[in-house]
Short mmCIF file of C-alpha atoms (C1' of nucleotides) in Angstrom, two decimals:
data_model
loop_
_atom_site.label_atom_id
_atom_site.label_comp_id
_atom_site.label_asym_id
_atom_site.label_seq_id
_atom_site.Cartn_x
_atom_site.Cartn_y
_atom_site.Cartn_z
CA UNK A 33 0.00 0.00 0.00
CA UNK A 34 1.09 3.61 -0.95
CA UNK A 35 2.05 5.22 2.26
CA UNK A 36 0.65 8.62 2.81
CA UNK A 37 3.50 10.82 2.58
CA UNK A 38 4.83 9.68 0.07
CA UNK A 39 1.16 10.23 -1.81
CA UNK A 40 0.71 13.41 -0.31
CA UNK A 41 4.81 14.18 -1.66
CA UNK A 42 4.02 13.29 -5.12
CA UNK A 43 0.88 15.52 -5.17
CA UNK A 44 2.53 18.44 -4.86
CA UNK A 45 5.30 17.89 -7.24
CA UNK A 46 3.57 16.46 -9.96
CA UNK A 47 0.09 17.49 -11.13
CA UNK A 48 -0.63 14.20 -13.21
CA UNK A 49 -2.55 12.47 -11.11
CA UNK A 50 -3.87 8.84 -11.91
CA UNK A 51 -7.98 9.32 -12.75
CA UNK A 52 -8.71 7.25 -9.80
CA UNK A 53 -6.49 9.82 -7.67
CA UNK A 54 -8.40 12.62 -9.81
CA UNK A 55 -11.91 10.63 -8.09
CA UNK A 56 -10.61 10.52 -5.07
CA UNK A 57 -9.62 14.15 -4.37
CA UNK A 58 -12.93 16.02 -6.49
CA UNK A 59 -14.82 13.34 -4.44
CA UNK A 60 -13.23 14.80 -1.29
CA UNK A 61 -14.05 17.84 -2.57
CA UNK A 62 -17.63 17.32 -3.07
CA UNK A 63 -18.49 15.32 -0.09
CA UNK A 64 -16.76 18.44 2.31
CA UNK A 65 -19.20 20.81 0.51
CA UNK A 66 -22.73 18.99 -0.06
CA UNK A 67 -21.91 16.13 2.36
CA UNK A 68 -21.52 12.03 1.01
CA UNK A 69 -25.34 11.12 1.07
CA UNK A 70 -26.36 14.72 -0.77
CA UNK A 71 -23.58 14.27 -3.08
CA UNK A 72 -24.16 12.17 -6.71
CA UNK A 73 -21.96 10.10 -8.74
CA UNK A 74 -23.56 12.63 -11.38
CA UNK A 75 -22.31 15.59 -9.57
CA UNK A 76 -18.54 13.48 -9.29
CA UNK A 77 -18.72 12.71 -13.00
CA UNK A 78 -19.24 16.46 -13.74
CA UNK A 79 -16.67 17.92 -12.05
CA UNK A 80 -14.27 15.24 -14.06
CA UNK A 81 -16.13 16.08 -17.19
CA UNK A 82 -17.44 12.05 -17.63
CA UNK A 83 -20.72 10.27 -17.50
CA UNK A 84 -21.72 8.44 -14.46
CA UNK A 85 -21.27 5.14 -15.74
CA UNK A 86 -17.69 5.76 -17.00
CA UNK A 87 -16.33 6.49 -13.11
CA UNK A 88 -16.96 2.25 -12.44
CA UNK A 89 -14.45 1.41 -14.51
CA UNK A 90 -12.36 3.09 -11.71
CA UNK A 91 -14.33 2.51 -8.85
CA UNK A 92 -16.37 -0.35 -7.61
CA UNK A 93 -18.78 1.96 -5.56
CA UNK A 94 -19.16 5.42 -4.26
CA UNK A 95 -18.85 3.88 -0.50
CA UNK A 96 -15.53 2.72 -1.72
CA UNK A 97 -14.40 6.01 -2.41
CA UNK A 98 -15.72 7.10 1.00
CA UNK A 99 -14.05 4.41 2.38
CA UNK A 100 -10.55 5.15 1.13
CA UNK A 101 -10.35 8.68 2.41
CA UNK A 102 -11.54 7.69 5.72
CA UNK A 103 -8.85 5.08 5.87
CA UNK A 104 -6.22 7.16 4.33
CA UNK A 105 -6.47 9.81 6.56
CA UNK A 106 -6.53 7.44 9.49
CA UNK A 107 -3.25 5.89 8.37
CA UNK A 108 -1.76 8.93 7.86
CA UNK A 109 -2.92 10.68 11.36
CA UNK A 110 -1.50 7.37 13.02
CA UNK A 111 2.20 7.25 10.71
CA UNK A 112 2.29 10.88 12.30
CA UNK A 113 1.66 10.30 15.81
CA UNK A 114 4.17 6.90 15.66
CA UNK A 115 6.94 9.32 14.59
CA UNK A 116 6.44 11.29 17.66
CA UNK A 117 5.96 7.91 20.23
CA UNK A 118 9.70 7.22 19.56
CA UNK A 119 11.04 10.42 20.70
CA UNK A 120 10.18 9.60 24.74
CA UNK A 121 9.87 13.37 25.44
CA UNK A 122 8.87 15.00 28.47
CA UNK A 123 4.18 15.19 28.92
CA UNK A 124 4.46 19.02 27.63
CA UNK A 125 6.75 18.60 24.98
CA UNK A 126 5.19 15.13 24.01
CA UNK A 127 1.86 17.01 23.47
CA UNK A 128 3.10 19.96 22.00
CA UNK A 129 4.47 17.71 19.15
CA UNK A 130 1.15 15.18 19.25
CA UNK A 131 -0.50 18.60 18.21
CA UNK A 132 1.88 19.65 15.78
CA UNK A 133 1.96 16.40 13.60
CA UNK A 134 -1.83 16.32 13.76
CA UNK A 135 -2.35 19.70 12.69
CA UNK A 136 0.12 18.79 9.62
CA UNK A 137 -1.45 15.94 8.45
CA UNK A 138 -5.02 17.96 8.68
CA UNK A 139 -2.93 21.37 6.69
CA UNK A 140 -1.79 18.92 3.85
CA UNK A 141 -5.40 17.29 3.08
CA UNK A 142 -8.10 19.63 3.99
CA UNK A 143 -10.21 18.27 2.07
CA UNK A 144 -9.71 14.95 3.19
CA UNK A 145 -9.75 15.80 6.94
CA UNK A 146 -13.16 17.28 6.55
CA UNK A 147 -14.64 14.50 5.19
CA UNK A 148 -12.66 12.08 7.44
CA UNK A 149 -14.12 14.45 10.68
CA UNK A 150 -17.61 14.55 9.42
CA UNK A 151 -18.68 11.71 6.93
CA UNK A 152 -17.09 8.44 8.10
CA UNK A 153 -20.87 7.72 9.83
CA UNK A 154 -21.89 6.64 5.98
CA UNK A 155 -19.30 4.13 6.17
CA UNK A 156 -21.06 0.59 6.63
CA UNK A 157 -19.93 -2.33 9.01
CA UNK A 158 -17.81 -3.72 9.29
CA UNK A 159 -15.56 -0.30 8.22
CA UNK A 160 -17.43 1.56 10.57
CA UNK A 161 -16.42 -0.70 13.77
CA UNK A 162 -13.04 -0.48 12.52
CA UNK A 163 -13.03 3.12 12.57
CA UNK A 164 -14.34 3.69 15.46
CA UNK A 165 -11.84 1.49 16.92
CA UNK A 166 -9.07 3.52 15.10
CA UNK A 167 -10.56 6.66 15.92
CA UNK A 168 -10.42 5.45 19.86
CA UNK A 169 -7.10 4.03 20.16
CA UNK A 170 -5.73 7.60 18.57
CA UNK A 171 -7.74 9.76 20.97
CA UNK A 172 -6.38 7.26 24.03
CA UNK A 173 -2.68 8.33 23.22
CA UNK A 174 -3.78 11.87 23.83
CA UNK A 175 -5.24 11.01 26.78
CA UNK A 176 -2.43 9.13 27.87
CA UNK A 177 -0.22 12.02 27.73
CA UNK A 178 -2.41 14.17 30.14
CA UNK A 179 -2.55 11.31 32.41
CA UNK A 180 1.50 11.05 32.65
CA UNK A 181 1.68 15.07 33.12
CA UNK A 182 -0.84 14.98 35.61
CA UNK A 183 0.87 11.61 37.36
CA UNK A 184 4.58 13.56 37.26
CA UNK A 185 2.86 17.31 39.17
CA UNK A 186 3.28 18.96 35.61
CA UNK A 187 -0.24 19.06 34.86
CA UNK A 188 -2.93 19.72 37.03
CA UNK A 189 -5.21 17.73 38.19
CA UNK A 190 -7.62 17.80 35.19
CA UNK A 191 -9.97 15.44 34.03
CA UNK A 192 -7.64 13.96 31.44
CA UNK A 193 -10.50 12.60 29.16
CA UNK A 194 -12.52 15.79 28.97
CA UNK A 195 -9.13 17.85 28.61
CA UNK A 196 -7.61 15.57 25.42
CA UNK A 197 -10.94 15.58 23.55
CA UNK A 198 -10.95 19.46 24.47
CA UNK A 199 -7.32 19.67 22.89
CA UNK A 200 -8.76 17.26 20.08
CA UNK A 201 -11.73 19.09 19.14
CA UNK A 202 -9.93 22.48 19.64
CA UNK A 203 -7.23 21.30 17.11
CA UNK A 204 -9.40 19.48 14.63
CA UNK A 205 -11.65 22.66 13.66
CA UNK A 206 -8.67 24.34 12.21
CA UNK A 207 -9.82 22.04 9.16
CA UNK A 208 -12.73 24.19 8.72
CA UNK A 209 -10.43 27.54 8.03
CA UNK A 210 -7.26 26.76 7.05
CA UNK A 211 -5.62 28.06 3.91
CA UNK A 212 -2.29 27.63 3.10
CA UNK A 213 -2.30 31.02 1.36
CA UNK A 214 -4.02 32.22 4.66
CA UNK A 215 -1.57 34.82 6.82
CA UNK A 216 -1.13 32.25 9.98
CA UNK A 217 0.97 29.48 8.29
CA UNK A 218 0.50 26.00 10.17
CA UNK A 219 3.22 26.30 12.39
CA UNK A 220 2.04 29.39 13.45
CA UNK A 221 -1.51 28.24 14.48
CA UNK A 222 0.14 24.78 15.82
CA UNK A 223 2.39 26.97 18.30
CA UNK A 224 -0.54 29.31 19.47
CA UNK A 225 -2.23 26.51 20.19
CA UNK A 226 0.05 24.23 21.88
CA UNK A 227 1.16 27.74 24.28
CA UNK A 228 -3.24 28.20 24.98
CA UNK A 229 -3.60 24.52 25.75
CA UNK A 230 -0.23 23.65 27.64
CA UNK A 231 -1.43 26.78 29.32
CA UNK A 232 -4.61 26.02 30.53
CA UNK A 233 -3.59 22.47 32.00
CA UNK A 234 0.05 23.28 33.51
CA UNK A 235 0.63 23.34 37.52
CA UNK B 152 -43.08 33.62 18.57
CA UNK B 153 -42.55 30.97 21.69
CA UNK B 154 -39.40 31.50 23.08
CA UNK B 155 -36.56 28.60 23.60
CA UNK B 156 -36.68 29.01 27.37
CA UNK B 157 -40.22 28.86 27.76
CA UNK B 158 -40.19 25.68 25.05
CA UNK B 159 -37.72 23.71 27.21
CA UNK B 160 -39.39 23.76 30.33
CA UNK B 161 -42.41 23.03 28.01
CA UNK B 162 -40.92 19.60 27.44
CA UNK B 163 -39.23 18.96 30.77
CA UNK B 164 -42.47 19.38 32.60
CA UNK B 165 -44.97 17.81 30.22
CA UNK B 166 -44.44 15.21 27.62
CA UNK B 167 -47.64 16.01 26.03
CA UNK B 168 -45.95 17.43 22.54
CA UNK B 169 -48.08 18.40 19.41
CA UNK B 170 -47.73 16.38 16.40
CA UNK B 171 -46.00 18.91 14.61
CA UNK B 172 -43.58 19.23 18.03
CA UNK B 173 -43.02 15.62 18.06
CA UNK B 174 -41.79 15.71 14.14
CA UNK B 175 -39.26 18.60 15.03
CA UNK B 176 -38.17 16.64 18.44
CA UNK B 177 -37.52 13.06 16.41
CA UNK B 178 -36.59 14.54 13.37
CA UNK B 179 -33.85 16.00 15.54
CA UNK B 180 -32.38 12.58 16.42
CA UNK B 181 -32.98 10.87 13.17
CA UNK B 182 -30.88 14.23 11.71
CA UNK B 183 -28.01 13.86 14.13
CA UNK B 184 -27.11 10.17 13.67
CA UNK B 185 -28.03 9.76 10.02
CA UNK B 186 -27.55 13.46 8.74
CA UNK B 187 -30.20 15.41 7.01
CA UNK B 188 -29.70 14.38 3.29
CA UNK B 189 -29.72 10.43 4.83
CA UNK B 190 -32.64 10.77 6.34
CA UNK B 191 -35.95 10.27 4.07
CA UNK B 192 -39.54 11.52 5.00
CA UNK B 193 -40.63 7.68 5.38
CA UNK B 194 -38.08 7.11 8.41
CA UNK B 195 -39.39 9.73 9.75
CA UNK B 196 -42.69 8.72 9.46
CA UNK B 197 -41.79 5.20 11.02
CA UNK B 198 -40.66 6.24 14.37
CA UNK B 199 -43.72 8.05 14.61
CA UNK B 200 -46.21 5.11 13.91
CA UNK B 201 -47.65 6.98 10.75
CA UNK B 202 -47.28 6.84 6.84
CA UNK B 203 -44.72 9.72 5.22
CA UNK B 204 -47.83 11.08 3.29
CA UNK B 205 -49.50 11.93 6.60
CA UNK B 206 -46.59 14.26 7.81
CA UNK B 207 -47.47 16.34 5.35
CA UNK B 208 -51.04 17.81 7.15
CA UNK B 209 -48.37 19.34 9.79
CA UNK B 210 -45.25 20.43 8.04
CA UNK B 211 -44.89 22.17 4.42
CA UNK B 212 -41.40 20.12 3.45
CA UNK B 213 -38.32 18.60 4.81
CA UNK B 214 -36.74 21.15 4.52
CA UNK B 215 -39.07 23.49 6.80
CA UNK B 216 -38.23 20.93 9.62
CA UNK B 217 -34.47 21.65 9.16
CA UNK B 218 -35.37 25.73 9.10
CA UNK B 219 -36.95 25.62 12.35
CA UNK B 220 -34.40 23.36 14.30
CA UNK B 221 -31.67 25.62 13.41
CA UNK B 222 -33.30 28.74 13.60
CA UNK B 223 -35.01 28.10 16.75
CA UNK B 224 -31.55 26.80 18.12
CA UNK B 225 -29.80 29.87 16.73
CA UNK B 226 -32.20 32.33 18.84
CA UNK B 227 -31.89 30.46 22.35
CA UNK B 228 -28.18 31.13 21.68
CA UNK B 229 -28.51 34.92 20.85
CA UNK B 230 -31.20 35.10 24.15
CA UNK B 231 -28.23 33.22 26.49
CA UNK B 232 -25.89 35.58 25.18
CA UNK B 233 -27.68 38.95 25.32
CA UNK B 234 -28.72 37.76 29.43
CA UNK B 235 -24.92 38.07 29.93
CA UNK B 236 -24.58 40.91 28.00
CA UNK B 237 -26.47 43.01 30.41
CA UNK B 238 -24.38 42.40 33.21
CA UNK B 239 -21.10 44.56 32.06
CA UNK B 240 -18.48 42.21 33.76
CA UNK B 241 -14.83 42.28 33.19
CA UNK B 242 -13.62 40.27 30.34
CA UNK B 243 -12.23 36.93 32.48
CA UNK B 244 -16.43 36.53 34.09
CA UNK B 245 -17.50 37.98 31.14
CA UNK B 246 -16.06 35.04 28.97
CA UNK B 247 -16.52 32.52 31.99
CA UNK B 248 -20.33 33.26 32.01
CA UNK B 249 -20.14 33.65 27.85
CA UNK B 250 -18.92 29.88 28.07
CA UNK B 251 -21.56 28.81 30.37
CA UNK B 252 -25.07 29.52 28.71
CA UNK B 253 -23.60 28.70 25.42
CA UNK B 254 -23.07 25.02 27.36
CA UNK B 255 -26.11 25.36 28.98
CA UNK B 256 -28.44 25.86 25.55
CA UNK B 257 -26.79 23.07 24.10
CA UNK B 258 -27.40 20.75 26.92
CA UNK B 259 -30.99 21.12 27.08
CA UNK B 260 -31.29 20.49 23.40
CA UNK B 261 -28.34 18.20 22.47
CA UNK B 262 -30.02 16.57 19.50
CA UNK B 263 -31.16 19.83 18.08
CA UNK B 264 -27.59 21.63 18.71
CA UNK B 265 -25.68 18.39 16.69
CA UNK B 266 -28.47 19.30 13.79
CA UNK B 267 -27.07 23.62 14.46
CA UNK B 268 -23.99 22.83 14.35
CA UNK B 269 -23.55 19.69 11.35
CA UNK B 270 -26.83 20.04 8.90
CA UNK B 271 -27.07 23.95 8.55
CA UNK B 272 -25.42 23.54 5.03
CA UNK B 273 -28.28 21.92 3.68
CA UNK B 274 -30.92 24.97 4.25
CA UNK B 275 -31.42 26.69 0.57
CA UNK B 276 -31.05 30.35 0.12
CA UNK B 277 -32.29 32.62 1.28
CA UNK B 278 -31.59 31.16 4.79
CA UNK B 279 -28.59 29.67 4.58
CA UNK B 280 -27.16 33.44 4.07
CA UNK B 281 -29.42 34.46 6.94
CA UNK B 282 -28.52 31.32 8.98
CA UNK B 283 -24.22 32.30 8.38
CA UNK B 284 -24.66 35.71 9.25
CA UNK B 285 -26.36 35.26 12.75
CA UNK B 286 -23.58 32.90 13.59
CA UNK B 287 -21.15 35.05 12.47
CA UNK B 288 -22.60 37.67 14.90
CA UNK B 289 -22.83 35.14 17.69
CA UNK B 290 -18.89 34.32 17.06
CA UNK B 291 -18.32 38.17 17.27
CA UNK B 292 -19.17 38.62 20.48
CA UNK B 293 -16.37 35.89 21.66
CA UNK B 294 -13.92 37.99 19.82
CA UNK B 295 -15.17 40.91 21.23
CA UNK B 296 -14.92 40.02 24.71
CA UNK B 297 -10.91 38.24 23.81
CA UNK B 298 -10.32 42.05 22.30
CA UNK B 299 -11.25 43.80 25.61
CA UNK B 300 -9.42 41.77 27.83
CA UNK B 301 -5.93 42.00 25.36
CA UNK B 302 -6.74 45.68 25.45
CA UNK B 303 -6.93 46.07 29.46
CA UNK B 304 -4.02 43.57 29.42
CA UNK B 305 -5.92 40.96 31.00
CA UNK B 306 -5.11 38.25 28.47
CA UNK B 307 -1.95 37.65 26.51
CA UNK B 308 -1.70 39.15 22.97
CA UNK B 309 -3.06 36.24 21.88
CA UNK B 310 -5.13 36.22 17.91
CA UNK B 311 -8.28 36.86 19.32
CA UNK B 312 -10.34 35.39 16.55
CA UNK B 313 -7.83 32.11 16.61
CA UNK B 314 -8.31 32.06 20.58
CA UNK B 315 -12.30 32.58 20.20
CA UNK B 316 -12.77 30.15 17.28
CA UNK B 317 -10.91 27.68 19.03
CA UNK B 318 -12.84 28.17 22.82
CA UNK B 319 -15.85 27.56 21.02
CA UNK B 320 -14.91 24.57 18.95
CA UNK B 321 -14.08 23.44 22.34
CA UNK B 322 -17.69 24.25 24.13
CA UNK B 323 -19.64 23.20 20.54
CA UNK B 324 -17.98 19.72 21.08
CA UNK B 325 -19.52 18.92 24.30
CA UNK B 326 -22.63 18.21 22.45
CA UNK B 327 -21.29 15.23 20.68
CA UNK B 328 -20.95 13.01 23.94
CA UNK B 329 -22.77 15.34 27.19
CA UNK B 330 -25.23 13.22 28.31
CA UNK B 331 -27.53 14.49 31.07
CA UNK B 332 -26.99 11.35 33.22
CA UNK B 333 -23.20 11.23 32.48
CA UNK B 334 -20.50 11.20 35.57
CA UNK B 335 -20.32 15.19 34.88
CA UNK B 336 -22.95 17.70 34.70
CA UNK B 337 -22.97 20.64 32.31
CA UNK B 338 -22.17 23.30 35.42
CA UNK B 339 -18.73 20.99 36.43
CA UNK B 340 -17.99 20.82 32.49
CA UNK B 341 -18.59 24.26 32.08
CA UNK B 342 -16.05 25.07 34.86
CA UNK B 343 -13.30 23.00 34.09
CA UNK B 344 -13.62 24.09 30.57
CA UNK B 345 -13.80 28.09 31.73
CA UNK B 346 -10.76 27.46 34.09
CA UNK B 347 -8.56 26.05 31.07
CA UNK B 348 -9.30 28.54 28.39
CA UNK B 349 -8.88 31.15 30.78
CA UNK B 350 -5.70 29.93 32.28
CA UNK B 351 -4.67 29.73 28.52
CA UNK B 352 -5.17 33.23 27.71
CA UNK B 353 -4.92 34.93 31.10
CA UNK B 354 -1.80 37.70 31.50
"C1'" DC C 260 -15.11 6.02 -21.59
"C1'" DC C 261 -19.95 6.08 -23.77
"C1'" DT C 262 -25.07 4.98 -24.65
"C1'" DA C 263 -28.84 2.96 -22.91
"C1'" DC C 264 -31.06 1.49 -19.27
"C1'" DC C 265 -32.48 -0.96 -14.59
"C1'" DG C 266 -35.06 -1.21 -10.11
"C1'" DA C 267 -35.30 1.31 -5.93
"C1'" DT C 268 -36.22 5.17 -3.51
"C1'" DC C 269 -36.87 9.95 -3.01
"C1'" DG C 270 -40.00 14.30 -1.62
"C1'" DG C 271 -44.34 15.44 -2.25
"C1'" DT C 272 -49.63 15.68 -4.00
"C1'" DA C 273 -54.66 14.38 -4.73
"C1'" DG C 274 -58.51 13.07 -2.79
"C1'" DG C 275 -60.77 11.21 0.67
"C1'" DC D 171 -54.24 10.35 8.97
"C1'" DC D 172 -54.64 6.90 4.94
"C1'" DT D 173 -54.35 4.85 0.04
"C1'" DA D 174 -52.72 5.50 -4.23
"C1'" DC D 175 -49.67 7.50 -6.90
"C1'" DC D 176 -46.49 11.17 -9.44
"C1'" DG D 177 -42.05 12.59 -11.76
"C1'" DA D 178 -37.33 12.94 -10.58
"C1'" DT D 179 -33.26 11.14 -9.25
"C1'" DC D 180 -30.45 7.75 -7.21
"C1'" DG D 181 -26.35 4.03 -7.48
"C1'" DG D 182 -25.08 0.89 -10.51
"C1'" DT D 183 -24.89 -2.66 -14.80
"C1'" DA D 184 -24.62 -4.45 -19.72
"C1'" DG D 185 -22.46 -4.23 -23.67
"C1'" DG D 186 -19.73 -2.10 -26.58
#
DNA sequence: CCTACCGATCGGTAGG
DNA sequence: CCTACCGATCGGTAGG
């Protein structure tokens, strides 16, 4: 399987993409702005200036296409936060850096990250268990990082489930404005974020 | 007009609905977990023990249902706010109490606020406009209240639209999970919350 | 990648 | 509130 950074690498230096790419990202496109149920495979084929019928012999269905980004985006979310595991930093710096990488993988797919955040419900089982599950075990290494501040006295004594979903929630609605032709570049927003939240939940 | 206030005490005190009430209440909860565009007229009708035609003699579309969830949610949010507004505070209370009936609103109607907050795209023009601006105005008054306290150097220099954007993506999350028999009730949620994003912005 | 088409389902109406 | 039904649109297939 194509790993996400190197995907998300040859994007931006080549424009060619395969047509099944070229589905993938309009159909990201399309489900972020009229949503994956009030979005047709007409409406797709438009955009790519095809019929309908002609996008099958790409696709086997538009869940699949759903299903894709969802996963994608889940891979690449969890490549990020591995990266970060391995460095065995101190709670403040460890979530400082949780927040960065997620932010980065959300700045370089936008598109994606919206409809990963909003549309995986349309997803049907078993994919939906197994994002869920996914979904869980990333929010529990957040969690897990408030819990170690708040064992070692660096962190008050928060409610460390309430606080990481706070931090989560707080960091994934960037998606919703972010332009990278905006005047805050990523980094930017990533450190006045990481200063509000470390913040708010240092002794 | 029936107010919001006057509404929810309305259904905490009686369970006696109207027909037409009872479509808004469980096309609420059919919105939130399948999504508006998901959800057809007939599923509706199901969980109501009638036949989709039959909806009809109360409401004028689908789409009217939709207008007056949002809408109705949209002005218990501007009443909460202007209650506050009245009370001239400094900026730290002001944003404290600012924080709290936003919480409060979208506790008593959780279904209804996940249908605000996810399924306002799909209202046609000319609401959706009307629908962007008044949220837009709600939002201002968050920035407004981060400007004050930068300019009487009670909070950092912080972006104050960033910092505002980002306390309410915080509060409008609560809606996805608050449950009002959870371990925490909305007052203890809205404190720990308040304490954090002040502590995050505070001199 | 297209034309031609399918059965299913959609929001909504007529008439009682 | 129901039966009966409508035109439109949906995701998807057959066959080239």
């Amino acid at each position: 399987m194509i790993t996400i950074a190197r995907q998300g690498t040859f994007r931006i230096t080549m424009t060619k993409l395969t047509r099944k790419q070229q589905i993938d990202k309009q159909a990201a496109v399309l489900f972020k702005t009229k949503g994956y149920a009030a979005s047709s495979m007409r409406d797709l084929a438009q955009v790519l200036g095809i019929e309908a019928a002609s996008l099958y012999s790409h696709i086997k269905s538009k869940e699949e296409i759903l299903r894709r980004i969802c996963f994608r985006m889940a891979e690449a979310f969890f490549t990020a936060q591995k990266q970060i595991e391995s460095l065995h930093s101190e709670p403040k710096l460890q979530l400082k850096k949780a927040m960065a990488v997620h932010l980065k993988v959300i700045a370089g797919s936008v598109d994606e990250a919206a409809v990963f955040f909003h549309e995986w419900r349309h997803l049907s089982e078993p994919y939906l268990s197994e994002f869920l599950v996914m979904r869980t075990d990333y929010e529990r290494k957040f969690i897990a990082i408030l819990e170690q501040g708040i064992a070692t006295k660096v962190f008050r004594a928060v409610d460390a489930k309430l606080t990481a979903m706070t931090i989560l929630s707080a960091i994934n609605w960037v998606h919703r404005w972010y332009r990278s032709d905006g005047k805050l570049s990523i980094e930017q927003i990533s450190e006045q974020l990481a200063e509000m939240m470390i913040r708010g939940v240092k002794s």
